[in-house]
Tab-separated table of C-alpha atoms in Angstrom:
chain	number	residue	atom	x	y	z
A	629	GLU	CA	-57.530	9.413	40.103
A	630	PRO	CA	-55.140	8.799	37.223
A	631	LEU	CA	-56.112	7.785	33.717
A	632	SER	CA	-54.606	4.320	33.195
A	633	VAL	CA	-53.496	3.288	29.709
A	634	ALA	CA	-52.683	-0.345	28.990
A	635	THR	CA	-50.135	-0.982	26.236
A	636	GLY	CA	-49.492	-4.097	24.165
A	637	ALA	CA	-46.110	-4.814	25.739
A	638	HIS	CA	-43.524	-3.632	28.292
A	639	THR	CA	-43.153	0.133	27.863
A	640	PHE	CA	-39.928	2.142	28.130
A	641	ASP	CA	-40.948	5.671	27.257
A	642	VAL	CA	-44.013	7.903	27.020
A	643	GLN	CA	-44.324	11.356	25.442
A	644	PHE	CA	-47.182	13.797	24.814
A	645	HIS	CA	-48.177	15.045	21.371
A	646	PRO	CA	-47.331	18.781	21.013
A	647	SER	CA	-50.942	19.876	20.463
A	648	GLU	CA	-53.428	16.990	20.505
A	649	PRO	CA	-54.641	14.786	23.425
A	650	LEU	CA	-52.391	11.975	22.261
A	651	ILE	CA	-49.532	10.050	23.864
A	652	ALA	CA	-46.792	7.993	22.224
A	653	ALA	CA	-45.554	4.916	24.114
A	654	SER	CA	-42.487	2.960	22.969
A	655	THR	CA	-42.452	-0.786	23.666
A	656	ILE	CA	-40.162	-3.791	23.951
A	657	GLU	CA	-41.653	-5.123	20.684
A	658	GLY	CA	-40.158	-2.205	18.699
A	659	THR	CA	-43.504	-0.474	18.291
A	660	VAL	CA	-44.652	3.023	19.152
A	661	GLU	CA	-48.295	3.064	20.215
A	662	LEU	CA	-50.349	6.231	19.799
A	663	HIS	CA	-53.189	6.483	22.313
A	664	ARG	CA	-55.838	9.215	22.146
A	665	TYR	CA	-57.104	10.195	25.598
A	666	ASN	CA	-59.834	12.196	27.313
A	667	PHE	CA	-58.508	12.982	30.773
A	668	ASP	CA	-61.763	14.406	32.152
A	669	LYS	CA	-63.618	11.202	31.248
A	670	ARG	CA	-60.588	9.028	32.142
A	671	THR	CA	-60.815	7.202	28.815
A	672	SER	CA	-58.294	6.347	26.117
A	673	GLU	CA	-58.131	4.338	22.910
A	674	LEU	CA	-55.303	2.981	20.811
A	675	GLY	CA	-55.266	4.944	17.556
A	676	ARG	CA	-52.271	3.403	15.807
A	677	SER	CA	-49.362	1.084	16.504
A	678	ILE	CA	-46.301	1.915	14.413
A	679	SER	CA	-43.623	-0.744	13.846
A	680	CYS	CA	-40.543	1.454	14.102
A	681	HIS	CA	-37.866	-1.110	15.021
A	682	LYS	CA	-37.030	-4.825	14.929
A	683	ASP	CA	-35.872	-4.695	18.545
A	684	SER	CA	-37.111	-2.983	21.699
A	685	CYS	CA	-37.853	0.717	21.158
A	686	ARG	CA	-36.394	2.406	24.215
A	687	THR	CA	-37.143	6.036	23.568
A	688	VAL	CA	-39.435	8.210	21.461
A	689	SER	CA	-40.159	11.913	20.923
A	690	PHE	CA	-42.312	14.099	18.679
A	691	LEU	CA	-40.205	16.321	16.412
A	692	THR	CA	-43.367	17.888	14.950
A	693	ALA	CA	-47.098	17.201	15.162
A	694	ASN	CA	-46.825	14.271	12.740
A	695	SER	CA	-43.183	13.251	12.931
A	696	LEU	CA	-41.856	10.816	15.573
A	697	ALA	CA	-38.176	10.198	16.300
A	698	SER	CA	-37.211	6.943	18.001
A	699	ALA	CA	-34.126	4.944	18.987
A	700	ALA	CA	-33.882	1.290	19.843
A	701	ALA	CA	-31.848	-1.728	20.915
A	702	ASP	CA	-31.332	-2.510	17.203
A	703	ALA	CA	-28.893	0.462	17.065
A	704	ILE	CA	-31.156	2.284	14.607
A	705	ALA	CA	-32.407	5.856	14.930
A	706	ALA	CA	-35.618	6.371	12.976
A	707	VAL	CA	-38.218	8.988	12.103
A	708	SER	CA	-41.769	7.857	11.358
A	709	ASP	CA	-44.866	9.641	10.087
A	710	ALA	CA	-47.425	9.578	12.920
A	711	GLU	CA	-50.316	9.891	10.439
A	712	THR	CA	-49.403	7.080	8.038
A	713	GLY	CA	-47.096	4.995	10.234
A	714	LYS	CA	-44.462	4.931	7.475
A	715	ARG	CA	-40.774	5.294	8.257
A	716	THR	CA	-39.477	8.449	6.569
A	717	TRP	CA	-35.819	8.388	7.695
A	718	ARG	CA	-33.339	6.061	9.384
A	719	ALA	CA	-29.693	5.932	10.404
A	720	LYS	CA	-27.450	3.226	11.820
A	721	MET	CA	-25.697	3.860	15.126
A	722	LYS	CA	-22.630	2.210	16.686
A	723	ALA	CA	-24.596	0.965	19.708
A	724	PRO	CA	-28.193	0.621	20.950
A	725	GLY	CA	-29.919	3.961	21.593
A	726	ASN	CA	-30.933	4.693	25.166
A	727	ALA	CA	-31.860	8.403	25.415
A	728	LEU	CA	-33.344	10.757	22.824
A	729	LEU	CA	-33.995	14.486	22.851
A	730	ALA	CA	-35.722	16.559	20.159
A	731	VAL	CA	-33.666	19.724	19.574
A	732	ASP	CA	-35.987	21.268	16.978
A	733	ALA	CA	-38.357	20.181	14.174
A	734	ARG	CA	-35.543	18.566	12.166
A	735	ARG	CA	-32.805	17.683	14.639
A	736	PHE	CA	-32.578	15.294	17.561
A	737	ALA	CA	-29.816	13.915	19.786
A	738	VAL	CA	-29.406	10.256	20.767
A	739	GLY	CA	-27.252	8.860	23.573
A	740	ASP	CA	-26.257	5.188	23.321
A	741	ASP	CA	-25.291	2.206	25.495
A	742	ASP	CA	-21.547	2.801	24.976
A	743	GLY	CA	-21.544	6.470	26.023
A	744	GLY	CA	-21.717	7.853	22.493
A	745	VAL	CA	-23.860	10.895	21.649
A	746	ARG	CA	-25.018	11.736	18.124
A	747	LEU	CA	-26.883	14.697	16.681
A	748	PHE	CA	-29.058	13.766	13.707
A	749	ASP	CA	-30.651	16.055	11.138
A	750	VAL	CA	-33.401	14.468	9.034
A	751	ARG	CA	-32.041	16.349	5.985
A	752	GLN	CA	-28.789	14.339	6.258
A	753	LYS	CA	-28.282	10.569	6.002
A	754	LYS	CA	-25.652	10.314	8.745
A	755	ALA	CA	-25.106	11.966	12.122
A	756	VAL	CA	-24.060	15.612	11.725
A	757	VAL	CA	-22.193	15.637	15.045
A	758	ARG	CA	-20.685	12.747	17.030
A	759	TYR	CA	-19.219	12.582	20.543
A	760	ALA	CA	-17.492	9.641	22.261
A	761	GLU	CA	-16.390	11.087	25.594
A	762	ASN	CA	-18.396	9.013	28.093
A	763	GLU	CA	-17.333	5.606	29.410
A	764	ASP	CA	-20.764	4.118	30.026
A	765	PHE	CA	-24.385	4.299	28.810
A	766	ILE	CA	-26.032	7.695	28.336
A	767	SER	CA	-29.048	7.717	30.647
A	768	ASP	CA	-30.706	11.058	29.831
A	769	LEU	CA	-30.330	14.279	27.827
A	770	ALA	CA	-31.431	17.891	28.395
A	771	LEU	CA	-30.938	21.136	26.486
A	772	GLY	CA	-29.576	24.328	28.035
A	773	SER	CA	-31.510	27.586	27.779
A	774	ASP	CA	-29.144	28.700	24.953
A	775	LYS	CA	-30.590	25.831	22.822
A	776	HIS	CA	-27.153	24.563	21.717
A	777	SER	CA	-25.675	23.183	24.953
A	778	LEU	CA	-26.561	19.514	25.446
A	779	CYS	CA	-26.365	18.035	28.946
A	780	ALA	CA	-25.851	14.264	29.120
A	781	THR	CA	-25.892	12.080	32.214
A	782	SER	CA	-24.119	8.748	32.186
A	783	GLY	CA	-23.800	5.499	34.061
A	784	ASP	CA	-20.111	6.378	34.479
A	785	GLY	CA	-21.137	8.911	37.161
A	786	THR	CA	-20.611	12.110	35.169
A	787	LEU	CA	-22.562	15.017	33.779
A	788	ALA	CA	-21.161	16.024	30.367
A	789	VAL	CA	-22.040	19.226	28.504
A	790	TYR	CA	-21.615	19.415	24.721
A	791	ASP	CA	-21.771	22.360	22.321
A	792	LEU	CA	-23.880	21.034	19.442
A	793	ARG	CA	-22.237	23.523	17.064
A	794	LYS	CA	-18.891	21.667	17.359
A	795	ALA	CA	-18.152	18.027	16.517
A	796	GLY	CA	-15.925	15.570	18.384
A	797	THR	CA	-13.730	16.363	21.385
A	798	PRO	CA	-13.787	20.171	20.748
A	799	GLY	CA	-17.532	19.975	21.368
A	800	LEU	CA	-17.077	18.761	24.952
A	801	VAL	CA	-17.567	21.962	26.949
A	802	ALA	CA	-17.249	20.369	30.373
A	803	MET	CA	-17.400	17.096	32.246
A	804	SER	CA	-18.021	16.810	35.961
A	805	ASP	CA	-15.687	14.904	38.237
A	806	PHE	CA	-16.587	11.215	38.476
A	807	GLN	CA	-19.108	10.562	41.224
A	808	GLU	CA	-19.363	7.274	43.090
A	809	ASP	CA	-22.842	6.903	41.641
A	810	GLU	CA	-24.757	6.446	38.395
A	811	TYR	CA	-26.599	9.504	37.110
A	812	LEU	CA	-29.916	8.367	35.622
A	813	SER	CA	-31.757	11.588	34.780
A	814	VAL	CA	-31.165	15.294	34.125
A	815	ASP	CA	-33.009	18.583	33.605
A	816	VAL	CA	-32.144	22.280	33.467
A	817	VAL	CA	-33.921	24.604	35.931
A	818	ARG	CA	-33.762	28.118	37.431
A	819	ALA	CA	-33.900	29.853	34.014
A	820	GLY	CA	-30.928	27.862	32.734
A	821	SER	CA	-28.691	28.566	35.747
A	822	LYS	CA	-28.861	25.133	37.456
A	823	VAL	CA	-28.638	21.540	36.255
A	824	VAL	CA	-30.314	18.829	38.352
A	825	CYS	CA	-29.187	15.196	38.083
A	826	GLY	CA	-31.015	12.207	39.528
A	827	SER	CA	-28.874	9.395	40.929
A	828	GLN	CA	-29.066	5.647	41.475
A	829	SER	CA	-28.466	6.059	45.226
A	830	GLY	CA	-31.208	8.698	45.631
A	831	PRO	CA	-29.864	12.220	46.267
A	832	LEU	CA	-30.336	14.860	43.567
A	833	ALA	CA	-27.114	16.576	42.501
A	834	ILE	CA	-27.318	20.283	41.626
A	835	PHE	CA	-24.697	21.911	39.399
A	836	SER	CA	-24.342	25.617	38.607
A	837	TRP	CA	-24.317	26.414	34.887
A	838	GLY	CA	-20.793	27.119	33.646
A	839	ASP	CA	-19.199	25.503	36.711
A	840	PHE	CA	-19.677	21.796	36.021
A	841	GLY	CA	-16.581	20.389	37.732
A	842	ASP	CA	-18.212	19.603	41.040
A	843	LEU	CA	-21.793	19.650	42.268
A	844	LYS	CA	-22.893	22.667	44.291
A	845	ASP	CA	-25.642	21.049	46.317
A	846	ARG	CA	-27.337	17.784	47.162
A	847	VAL	CA	-31.043	17.294	47.853
A	848	LYS	CA	-31.844	14.274	49.996
A	849	HIS	CA	-34.182	11.827	48.256
A	850	PRO	CA	-35.434	8.470	49.603
A	851	ALA	CA	-35.105	6.362	46.432
A	852	SER	CA	-33.281	6.259	43.088
A	853	VAL	CA	-34.306	8.997	40.645
A	854	ASP	CA	-34.851	7.063	37.415
A	855	ALA	CA	-36.834	9.884	35.780
A	856	LEU	CA	-36.968	13.649	36.198
A	857	ILE	CA	-39.034	16.460	34.668
A	858	LYS	CA	-39.201	20.180	35.356
A	859	ILE	CA	-42.679	21.482	36.232
A	860	ASP	CA	-41.524	24.967	37.267
A	861	GLU	CA	-38.216	26.839	37.302
A	862	ASP	CA	-37.847	25.872	40.975
A	863	ALA	CA	-39.546	22.452	41.047
A	864	VAL	CA	-39.188	19.023	39.447
A	865	LEU	CA	-41.044	15.724	39.580
A	866	THR	CA	-38.982	12.595	40.278
A	867	GLY	CA	-39.896	9.041	39.295
A	868	SER	CA	-38.328	6.305	41.371
A	869	ALA	CA	-37.664	2.586	41.692
A	870	ASP	CA	-40.330	2.407	44.422
A	871	GLY	CA	-43.028	3.380	41.888
A	872	ARG	CA	-43.623	6.808	43.432
A	873	VAL	CA	-43.566	10.259	41.869
A	874	ARG	CA	-42.471	13.093	44.168
A	875	VAL	CA	-42.323	16.886	43.991
A	876	VAL	CA	-38.842	18.238	44.755
A	877	THR	CA	-38.044	21.937	45.046
A	878	VAL	CA	-34.769	23.509	43.877
A	879	TYR	CA	-33.872	26.801	45.604
A	880	HIS	CA	-37.580	27.580	46.033
A	881	LYS	CA	-38.105	30.908	47.802
A	882	GLU	CA	-40.357	29.345	50.424
A	883	HIS	CA	-39.468	25.672	50.548
A	884	GLY	CA	-35.745	25.828	49.741
A	885	SER	CA	-34.469	22.565	48.232
A	886	CYS	CA	-36.322	19.485	49.515
A	887	VAL	CA	-38.763	16.669	48.785
A	888	LEU	CA	-42.198	18.229	49.348
A	889	GLY	CA	-44.211	15.034	49.045
A	890	THR	CA	-45.509	12.160	46.950
A	891	VAL	CA	-48.027	13.118	44.243
A	892	ALA	CA	-48.472	9.780	42.453
A	893	GLU	CA	-48.041	6.088	43.153
A	894	HIS	CA	-47.824	4.256	39.855
A	895	GLY	CA	-47.358	0.852	41.506
A	896	ASP	CA	-44.620	-1.172	43.198
A	897	LEU	CA	-42.377	-1.289	40.138
A	898	PRO	CA	-39.911	1.383	38.964
A	899	VAL	CA	-41.090	4.503	37.143
A	900	GLU	CA	-39.085	4.410	33.900
A	901	ARG	CA	-40.126	7.769	32.470
A	902	LEU	CA	-42.044	10.955	33.194
A	903	ALA	CA	-43.451	13.418	30.661
A	904	LEU	CA	-45.189	16.773	30.961
A	905	SER	CA	-48.161	17.694	28.753
A	906	PRO	CA	-47.786	20.793	26.535
A	907	CYS	CA	-50.582	22.545	28.459
A	908	GLY	CA	-48.676	21.948	31.704
A	909	GLU	CA	-51.735	20.506	33.452
A	910	LEU	CA	-50.978	16.783	33.196
A	911	PHE	CA	-48.020	14.478	33.520
A	912	ALA	CA	-47.524	10.872	32.424
A	913	SER	CA	-45.623	8.083	34.129
A	914	ALA	CA	-44.416	4.894	32.428
A	915	SER	CA	-43.620	1.809	34.480
A	916	HIS	CA	-43.222	-1.970	34.315
A	917	GLY	CA	-46.329	-4.146	34.201
A	918	GLN	CA	-49.810	-3.011	33.121
A	919	PRO	CA	-51.345	-0.514	32.898
A	920	ALA	CA	-47.920	0.652	31.737
A	921	VAL	CA	-48.842	4.332	31.420
A	922	ARG	CA	-50.783	6.526	33.807
A	923	LEU	CA	-51.782	10.163	33.269
A	924	TRP	CA	-52.116	12.407	36.330
A	925	SER	CA	-53.277	15.930	37.093
A	926	LEU	CA	-50.554	18.362	38.180
A	927	GLU	CA	-53.012	20.016	40.590
A	928	PRO	CA	-51.729	18.145	43.705
A	929	SER	CA	-48.167	19.220	42.822
A	930	ARG	CA	-49.286	22.849	42.479
A	931	GLN	CA	-51.064	22.607	45.858
A	932	LEU	CA	-47.903	21.355	47.582
A	933	LEU	CA	-45.830	24.125	45.991
A	934	ALA	CA	-48.382	26.722	47.148
A	935	GLY	CA	-48.033	25.385	50.702
A	936	GLU	CA	-51.501	23.830	50.775
A	937	PRO	CA	-51.988	20.359	52.299
A	938	LEU	CA	-53.229	17.595	50.015
A	939	ALA	CA	-56.799	16.460	50.583
């Protein structure tokens, strides 16, 4: 049974605190809600609601234990203190923020609705690096194993890879050929050697690191992959428009590359986001309607990967 967490409004994103049993949920009202949970008892309580933005807060991430980065439809990127709720830093963007990735304790990347990508450093007032290579919204971001290569998926049907050490066009390391599909999610697996992209039409696209022109493999998938998280070097969880979360293997030594099974059913509405707990034992799903967030044990996923049938 999942732990269900009701939020005050429609929720776009959910992330786990790096060390405490706490989740951050970003809402359409511009707030980030911090809920403390006890998974064993299946209980949770709202600890604090932080007003981060005037418009819907689409994405949130912990930079440190008490520092939250967020981006919103108001085209503002912000950092707030999770303890006091005060905003400690802000920057204006050219377009509404849609995807956010913490790079380290002081830096984070934001992808926007127009295909722009910015790297912010909380020690600087403006973006330290800017890219404008994509034609459509940035749907998701992931970091390569070298910690300076940023993978960005876009509604224009491409996977772009940027070197965060270089600004502008010189920073574009590679861009895949345009696909007849929107890429909605991305993660890096197989010890940094493969990039997995989730698509609007369903199949997962697999690229080999360093050879981003064309995808190397496709994994059949029954519904759009709106959200994607790595749970092992050869396995990911997918969140889909049908409200289901599935385990998918990527070059697994026993299962190959395939959908192993469904491990969670959030509801009938799309799963907007998935997050993995720091301990690696739980995952969270965020969806439309209430309860907007559900926390699940990863045990059923581990059972499927070990070749054991689910009870």
